[in-house]
Amino acid sequence: MTMNAISRSQIYVLDQDAALDFYVNKLGMEVNTDQDLGFMRWLTVNLPGDPEREILLEKPGPPALDPATAEQVRDLLTKGALGGYLFMTTDDARKTHEDLVAKGVEITDEPTERPYGIDFGIRDPFGNRIRIGQMFPRA
Amino acid sequence: MSRAVEESNRAMLRARDAMDRAYAEPLDIPALARIAHVSEAHFIRTFRATFGETPHRYLQRRRVERAMALLVETDRDVTDICYAVGFGSLGTFSRTFRQIVGDSPSDFRRRRVAPANVPSCFTKAWTRPSSFG
């Protein structure tokens, strides 16, 4: 038995419409699935040309979480302490950074050259951390 | 919890992110309070309630952490590093560094050995200032 891909990841967002605006209109991702299942809105996005790897943008709330726990999740998320962390790669970190600044995206860490590549950090509107790197080939 | 708390959390996080990003700049409480869109007194109180330490202390820790990295990764002299990470005087830098790290910047640098190819959890466990004598 061999597992062969990471196909879906999940992060919490506070508002799925605002999440769509950020991940699609600002970061340039594509909607993979946006379906009202009745019990929840199943909303996933992927990078263009890579529909095999989706990110589920899930809104915390009852009945999946009890109301008090959902509030704790929202509290931690907005403090930047929830741990949702996306790492993405790009061909050109400095250009991508420039584009995102122009779109008003919050930069948490300016592009810096490191042994492994050039990378920078951004935050989504809810508090999730995202890191974008132009990676050097592995030795 | 009310949505007002979430708004407040995000405002405080925005100010903290600014400290992480622009630690080398002369960030003061008025500038940070403006980023968070609150009064200075409210900012200090709310930041502490949100993250468990004052904004001043957070900024000091960020600057010292960056100084530690420069001491280990570069050959720049201590004075140069002090200003590079945002301290205004060598005296404040040395005092704050010693208070947080438990060692002077020069001693900290001297104690460092070239990082060997071992898992960093060992380096971290064996090189951190000891509380056990």
mmCIF file of C-alpha atoms in Angstrom:
data_model
loop_
_atom_site.group_PDB
_atom_site.id
_atom_site.type_symbol
_atom_site.label_atom_id
_atom_site.label_comp_id
_atom_site.label_asym_id
_atom_site.label_seq_id
_atom_site.Cartn_x
_atom_site.Cartn_y
_atom_site.Cartn_z
ATOM 1 C CA MET A 1 0.000 0.000 0.000
ATOM 2 C CA THR A 2 1.412 3.348 -1.007
ATOM 3 C CA MET A 3 -0.188 6.722 -0.660
ATOM 4 C CA ASN A 4 0.699 8.821 -3.644
ATOM 5 C CA ALA A 5 -0.629 12.366 -3.366
ATOM 6 C CA ILE A 6 -1.946 15.051 -1.084
ATOM 7 C CA SER A 7 -5.212 15.782 -2.803
ATOM 8 C CA ARG A 8 -7.279 17.847 -0.373
ATOM 9 C CA SER A 9 -6.401 20.129 2.485
ATOM 10 C CA GLN A 10 -8.716 22.153 4.675
ATOM 11 C CA ILE A 11 -8.594 25.555 6.312
ATOM 12 C CA TYR A 12 -11.230 27.434 8.272
ATOM 13 C CA VAL A 13 -12.565 30.751 6.996
ATOM 14 C CA LEU A 14 -15.051 33.108 8.633
ATOM 15 C CA ASP A 15 -16.990 33.952 5.502
ATOM 16 C CA GLN A 16 -17.048 31.837 2.370
ATOM 17 C CA ASP A 17 -17.947 34.681 0.004
ATOM 18 C CA ALA A 18 -15.080 36.787 1.325
ATOM 19 C CA ALA A 19 -12.847 33.707 1.065
ATOM 20 C CA LEU A 20 -13.819 33.256 -2.588
ATOM 21 C CA ASP A 21 -13.011 36.870 -3.297
ATOM 22 C CA PHE A 22 -9.592 36.537 -1.690
ATOM 23 C CA TYR A 23 -8.517 33.140 -2.987
ATOM 24 C CA VAL A 24 -9.919 33.586 -6.498
ATOM 25 C CA ASN A 25 -9.801 37.314 -7.259
ATOM 26 C CA LYS A 26 -6.652 38.171 -5.336
ATOM 27 C CA LEU A 27 -4.557 34.994 -5.297
ATOM 28 C CA GLY A 28 -5.729 33.853 -8.736
ATOM 29 C CA MET A 29 -6.988 30.421 -7.718
ATOM 30 C CA GLU A 30 -9.924 28.662 -9.382
ATOM 31 C CA VAL A 31 -13.150 27.443 -7.881
ATOM 32 C CA ASN A 32 -13.025 23.684 -7.995
ATOM 33 C CA THR A 33 -16.406 22.948 -6.398
ATOM 34 C CA ASP A 34 -18.977 25.273 -4.923
ATOM 35 C CA GLN A 35 -21.981 23.240 -3.910
ATOM 36 C CA ASP A 36 -24.681 23.653 -1.317
ATOM 37 C CA LEU A 37 -24.974 20.207 0.217
ATOM 38 C CA GLY A 38 -27.824 21.338 2.405
ATOM 39 C CA PHE A 39 -25.946 20.664 5.603
ATOM 40 C CA MET A 40 -22.934 22.674 4.441
ATOM 41 C CA ARG A 41 -21.538 24.669 1.563
ATOM 42 C CA TRP A 42 -18.762 22.548 0.055
ATOM 43 C CA LEU A 43 -16.358 25.133 -1.292
ATOM 44 C CA THR A 44 -12.988 24.121 -2.694
ATOM 45 C CA VAL A 45 -10.395 25.989 -4.730
ATOM 46 C CA ASN A 46 -7.260 24.951 -6.576
ATOM 47 C CA LEU A 47 -4.339 26.546 -8.337
ATOM 48 C CA PRO A 48 -4.901 26.978 -12.091
ATOM 49 C CA GLY A 49 -4.038 23.786 -13.947
ATOM 50 C CA ASP A 50 -3.855 21.715 -10.758
ATOM 51 C CA PRO A 51 -7.400 20.509 -9.989
ATOM 52 C CA GLU A 52 -6.013 17.366 -8.335
ATOM 53 C CA ARG A 53 -5.045 19.428 -5.275
ATOM 54 C CA GLU A 54 -7.961 21.209 -3.644
ATOM 55 C CA ILE A 55 -8.250 23.353 -0.563
ATOM 56 C CA LEU A 56 -11.544 23.181 1.299
ATOM 57 C CA LEU A 57 -12.610 26.556 2.673
ATOM 58 C CA GLU A 58 -14.777 25.485 5.584
ATOM 59 C CA LYS A 59 -16.823 27.694 7.831
ATOM 60 C CA PRO A 60 -16.707 26.557 11.463
ATOM 61 C CA GLY A 61 -20.097 26.230 13.095
ATOM 62 C CA PRO A 62 -22.820 23.995 14.399
ATOM 63 C CA PRO A 63 -23.748 21.204 14.095
ATOM 64 C CA ALA A 64 -20.230 20.117 13.129
ATOM 65 C CA LEU A 65 -18.900 22.090 16.088
ATOM 66 C CA ASP A 66 -20.854 23.114 19.143
ATOM 67 C CA PRO A 67 -21.372 26.886 19.260
ATOM 68 C CA ALA A 68 -18.833 27.492 22.023
ATOM 69 C CA THR A 69 -16.151 25.527 20.190
ATOM 70 C CA ALA A 70 -16.935 27.315 16.930
ATOM 71 C CA GLU A 71 -16.413 30.607 18.741
ATOM 72 C CA GLN A 72 -13.059 29.368 20.067
ATOM 73 C CA VAL A 73 -12.021 28.416 16.534
ATOM 74 C CA ARG A 74 -12.992 31.882 15.302
ATOM 75 C CA ASP A 75 -11.069 33.483 18.155
ATOM 76 C CA LEU A 76 -7.884 31.513 17.458
ATOM 77 C CA LEU A 77 -8.223 32.023 13.712
ATOM 78 C CA THR A 78 -8.450 35.799 14.005
ATOM 79 C CA LYS A 79 -5.468 35.812 16.376
ATOM 80 C CA GLY A 80 -3.450 33.990 13.741
ATOM 81 C CA ALA A 81 -3.042 31.048 16.086
ATOM 82 C CA LEU A 82 -5.158 28.356 14.482
ATOM 83 C CA GLY A 83 -2.324 26.747 12.541
ATOM 84 C CA GLY A 84 -3.920 26.754 9.100
ATOM 85 C CA TYR A 85 -0.859 27.233 6.937
ATOM 86 C CA LEU A 86 -0.632 27.007 3.175
ATOM 87 C CA PHE A 87 2.679 26.800 1.332
ATOM 88 C CA MET A 88 2.651 27.532 -2.372
ATOM 89 C CA THR A 89 5.373 27.811 -4.944
ATOM 90 C CA THR A 90 5.831 30.329 -7.723
ATOM 91 C CA ASP A 91 8.207 30.826 -10.667
ATOM 92 C CA ASP A 92 8.978 34.391 -9.611
ATOM 93 C CA ALA A 93 8.558 35.349 -5.957
ATOM 94 C CA ARG A 94 9.377 39.033 -6.393
ATOM 95 C CA LYS A 95 6.908 39.493 -9.233
ATOM 96 C CA THR A 96 4.187 37.567 -7.397
ATOM 97 C CA HIS A 97 4.824 39.701 -4.312
ATOM 98 C CA GLU A 98 4.524 42.873 -6.398
ATOM 99 C CA ASP A 99 1.214 41.691 -7.882
ATOM 100 C CA LEU A 100 -0.222 40.847 -4.466
ATOM 101 C CA VAL A 101 0.860 44.166 -2.949
ATOM 102 C CA ALA A 102 -0.914 45.937 -5.813
ATOM 103 C CA LYS A 103 -4.060 43.999 -4.940
ATOM 104 C CA GLY A 104 -3.882 45.100 -1.323
ATOM 105 C CA VAL A 105 -2.937 41.715 0.133
ATOM 106 C CA GLU A 106 -1.412 41.879 3.644
ATOM 107 C CA ILE A 107 2.292 41.040 3.523
ATOM 108 C CA THR A 108 3.655 39.542 6.744
ATOM 109 C CA ASP A 109 7.205 38.926 5.582
ATOM 110 C CA GLU A 110 8.930 40.646 2.658
ATOM 111 C CA PRO A 111 10.631 38.496 -0.010
ATOM 112 C CA THR A 112 13.981 37.270 1.291
ATOM 113 C CA GLU A 113 16.582 35.086 -0.299
ATOM 114 C CA ARG A 114 17.323 32.036 1.794
ATOM 115 C CA PRO A 115 19.352 28.888 1.196
ATOM 116 C CA TYR A 116 16.319 27.099 -0.183
ATOM 117 C CA GLY A 117 14.864 29.863 -2.316
ATOM 118 C CA ILE A 118 13.172 33.252 -2.207
ATOM 119 C CA ASP A 119 10.000 33.407 -0.199
ATOM 120 C CA PHE A 120 7.580 35.760 1.498
ATOM 121 C CA GLY A 121 4.539 35.569 3.735
ATOM 122 C CA ILE A 122 0.997 36.839 3.457
ATOM 123 C CA ARG A 123 -2.138 36.551 5.561
ATOM 124 C CA ASP A 124 -5.642 35.850 4.368
ATOM 125 C CA PRO A 125 -8.473 38.134 5.573
ATOM 126 C CA PHE A 126 -9.303 35.774 8.442
ATOM 127 C CA GLY A 127 -5.855 35.189 9.950
ATOM 128 C CA ASN A 128 -4.571 32.130 8.077
ATOM 129 C CA ARG A 129 -0.914 32.230 7.114
ATOM 130 C CA ILE A 130 0.233 31.631 3.567
ATOM 131 C CA ARG A 131 3.830 31.325 2.424
ATOM 132 C CA ILE A 132 4.828 31.705 -1.208
ATOM 133 C CA GLY A 133 8.236 30.559 -2.373
ATOM 134 C CA GLN A 134 10.344 30.371 -5.485
ATOM 135 C CA MET A 135 12.342 27.309 -4.564
ATOM 136 C CA PHE A 136 15.869 26.550 -5.734
ATOM 137 C CA PRO A 137 16.354 23.062 -7.148
ATOM 138 C CA ARG A 138 17.067 20.592 -4.377
ATOM 139 C CA ALA A 139 20.677 19.505 -4.129
ATOM 140 C CA MET B 1 -17.847 35.781 21.644
ATOM 141 C CA SER B 2 -18.954 38.779 19.719
ATOM 142 C CA ARG B 3 -17.806 39.668 16.240
ATOM 143 C CA ALA B 4 -16.274 42.773 17.806
ATOM 144 C CA VAL B 5 -13.671 40.552 19.471
ATOM 145 C CA GLU B 6 -12.793 39.003 16.114
ATOM 146 C CA GLU B 7 -12.391 42.466 14.594
ATOM 147 C CA SER B 8 -10.197 43.424 17.511
ATOM 148 C CA ASN B 9 -8.128 40.229 17.169
ATOM 149 C CA ARG B 10 -7.481 40.959 13.504
ATOM 150 C CA ALA B 11 -6.512 44.563 14.246
ATOM 151 C CA MET B 12 -4.028 43.422 16.899
ATOM 152 C CA LEU B 13 -2.705 40.719 14.576
ATOM 153 C CA ARG B 14 -2.222 43.345 11.847
ATOM 154 C CA ALA B 15 -0.095 45.398 14.237
ATOM 155 C CA ARG B 16 1.862 42.307 15.292
ATOM 156 C CA ASP B 17 2.448 41.394 11.650
ATOM 157 C CA ALA B 18 3.774 44.915 11.108
ATOM 158 C CA MET B 19 6.302 44.310 13.896
ATOM 159 C CA ASP B 20 7.362 41.025 12.314
ATOM 160 C CA ARG B 21 7.699 42.633 8.898
ATOM 161 C CA ALA B 22 9.118 46.056 9.761
ATOM 162 C CA TYR B 23 10.948 45.356 13.050
ATOM 163 C CA ALA B 24 14.006 47.297 11.848
ATOM 164 C CA GLU B 25 12.015 50.481 11.400
ATOM 165 C CA PRO B 26 11.441 52.920 14.262
ATOM 166 C CA LEU B 27 8.054 51.463 15.169
ATOM 167 C CA ASP B 28 6.566 53.202 18.174
ATOM 168 C CA ILE B 29 3.267 52.824 19.978
ATOM 169 C CA PRO B 30 1.544 55.695 18.112
ATOM 170 C CA ALA B 31 2.481 54.142 14.754
ATOM 171 C CA LEU B 32 1.299 50.692 15.805
ATOM 172 C CA ALA B 33 -1.920 52.016 17.327
ATOM 173 C CA ARG B 34 -2.636 53.734 14.008
ATOM 174 C CA ILE B 35 -2.228 50.418 12.178
ATOM 175 C CA ALA B 36 -4.749 48.893 14.579
ATOM 176 C CA HIS B 37 -7.048 51.936 14.351
ATOM 177 C CA VAL B 38 -7.314 52.390 18.132
ATOM 178 C CA SER B 39 -6.020 54.808 20.747
ATOM 179 C CA GLU B 40 -2.571 54.194 22.218
ATOM 180 C CA ALA B 41 -3.769 53.199 25.675
ATOM 181 C CA HIS B 42 -6.412 50.904 24.215
ATOM 182 C CA PHE B 43 -3.814 49.377 21.909
ATOM 183 C CA ILE B 44 -1.358 48.472 24.667
ATOM 184 C CA ARG B 45 -4.103 47.035 26.882
ATOM 185 C CA THR B 46 -5.807 45.064 24.111
ATOM 186 C CA PHE B 47 -2.590 43.741 22.579
ATOM 187 C CA ARG B 48 -1.553 42.379 25.956
ATOM 188 C CA ALA B 49 -4.946 40.786 26.523
ATOM 189 C CA THR B 50 -4.832 39.213 23.062
ATOM 190 C CA PHE B 51 -1.246 37.920 22.909
ATOM 191 C CA GLY B 52 -0.139 37.791 26.547
ATOM 192 C CA GLU B 53 2.610 40.402 26.395
ATOM 193 C CA THR B 54 2.901 44.112 25.690
ATOM 194 C CA PRO B 55 3.586 45.295 22.137
ATOM 195 C CA HIS B 56 6.893 46.746 23.356
ATOM 196 C CA ARG B 57 7.989 43.381 24.683
ATOM 197 C CA TYR B 58 6.881 41.594 21.510
ATOM 198 C CA LEU B 59 8.903 43.998 19.365
ATOM 199 C CA GLN B 60 11.952 43.542 21.604
ATOM 200 C CA ARG B 61 11.723 39.775 21.270
ATOM 201 C CA ARG B 62 11.359 40.005 17.506
ATOM 202 C CA ARG B 63 14.424 42.270 17.241
ATOM 203 C CA VAL B 64 16.502 40.080 19.559
ATOM 204 C CA GLU B 65 15.523 36.970 17.634
ATOM 205 C CA ARG B 66 16.669 38.628 14.387
ATOM 206 C CA ALA B 67 19.893 39.722 16.089
ATOM 207 C CA MET B 68 20.533 36.132 17.217
ATOM 208 C CA ALA B 69 20.141 34.984 13.619
ATOM 209 C CA LEU B 70 22.533 37.654 12.297
ATOM 210 C CA LEU B 71 25.089 36.856 15.007
ATOM 211 C CA VAL B 72 25.100 33.233 13.969
ATOM 212 C CA GLU B 73 24.730 33.580 10.222
ATOM 213 C CA THR B 74 26.947 36.584 9.480
ATOM 214 C CA ASP B 75 30.239 38.160 10.532
ATOM 215 C CA ARG B 76 28.780 41.661 10.948
ATOM 216 C CA ASP B 77 29.912 43.363 14.128
ATOM 217 C CA VAL B 78 27.625 43.675 17.124
ATOM 218 C CA THR B 79 27.063 47.429 16.800
ATOM 219 C CA ASP B 80 26.122 47.029 13.172
ATOM 220 C CA ILE B 81 23.641 44.260 14.043
ATOM 221 C CA CYS B 82 22.166 46.316 16.888
ATOM 222 C CA TYR B 83 21.126 49.090 14.497
ATOM 223 C CA ALA B 84 20.229 46.674 11.697
ATOM 224 C CA VAL B 85 17.492 45.062 13.792
ATOM 225 C CA GLY B 86 16.050 48.380 14.955
ATOM 226 C CA PHE B 87 17.647 49.226 18.304
ATOM 227 C CA GLY B 88 18.518 52.892 18.814
ATOM 228 C CA SER B 89 21.468 52.411 21.149
ATOM 229 C CA LEU B 90 24.041 49.758 21.852
ATOM 230 C CA GLY B 91 23.366 49.986 25.583
ATOM 231 C CA THR B 92 19.673 49.185 25.228
ATOM 232 C CA PHE B 93 20.450 46.413 22.776
ATOM 233 C CA SER B 94 23.030 44.731 25.017
ATOM 234 C CA ARG B 95 20.841 45.008 28.097
ATOM 235 C CA THR B 96 17.742 43.689 26.331
ATOM 236 C CA PHE B 97 19.665 40.905 24.617
ATOM 237 C CA ARG B 98 21.178 39.721 27.878
ATOM 238 C CA GLN B 99 17.807 39.889 29.606
ATOM 239 C CA ILE B 100 16.110 37.761 26.957
ATOM 240 C CA VAL B 101 18.924 35.396 25.936
ATOM 241 C CA GLY B 102 20.850 35.237 29.198
ATOM 242 C CA ASP B 103 24.136 36.059 27.507
ATOM 243 C CA SER B 104 25.794 39.070 25.902
ATOM 244 C CA PRO B 105 25.655 39.254 22.090
ATOM 245 C CA SER B 106 29.404 38.542 21.814
ATOM 246 C CA ASP B 107 29.272 35.608 24.193
ATOM 247 C CA PHE B 108 26.227 34.287 22.381
ATOM 248 C CA ARG B 109 28.133 34.426 19.104
ATOM 249 C CA ARG B 110 31.229 32.806 20.635
ATOM 250 C CA ARG B 111 29.237 29.925 22.027
ATOM 251 C CA ARG B 112 27.805 29.087 18.632
ATOM 252 C CA VAL B 113 29.369 26.292 16.718
ATOM 253 C CA ALA B 114 28.844 25.707 13.044
ATOM 254 C CA PRO B 115 25.505 23.944 12.807
ATOM 255 C CA ALA B 116 26.262 20.281 12.283
ATOM 256 C CA ASN B 117 24.038 18.138 10.191
ATOM 257 C CA VAL B 118 21.919 16.945 13.092
ATOM 258 C CA PRO B 119 18.215 17.447 13.744
ATOM 259 C CA SER B 120 17.695 20.964 15.079
ATOM 260 C CA CYS B 121 15.739 19.718 18.093
ATOM 261 C CA PHE B 122 19.052 18.509 19.542
ATOM 262 C CA THR B 123 20.833 21.773 18.846
ATOM 263 C CA LYS B 124 17.940 23.672 20.389
ATOM 264 C CA ALA B 125 17.846 21.475 23.467
ATOM 265 C CA TRP B 126 21.601 21.581 24.072
ATOM 266 C CA THR B 127 22.447 25.180 23.240
ATOM 267 C CA ARG B 128 19.672 27.078 24.961
ATOM 268 C CA PRO B 129 20.497 28.944 28.167
ATOM 269 C CA SER B 130 20.157 26.532 31.052
ATOM 270 C CA SER B 131 18.093 27.207 34.155
ATOM 271 C CA PHE B 132 19.670 24.256 35.973
ATOM 272 C CA GLY B 133 23.124 25.558 36.733
#
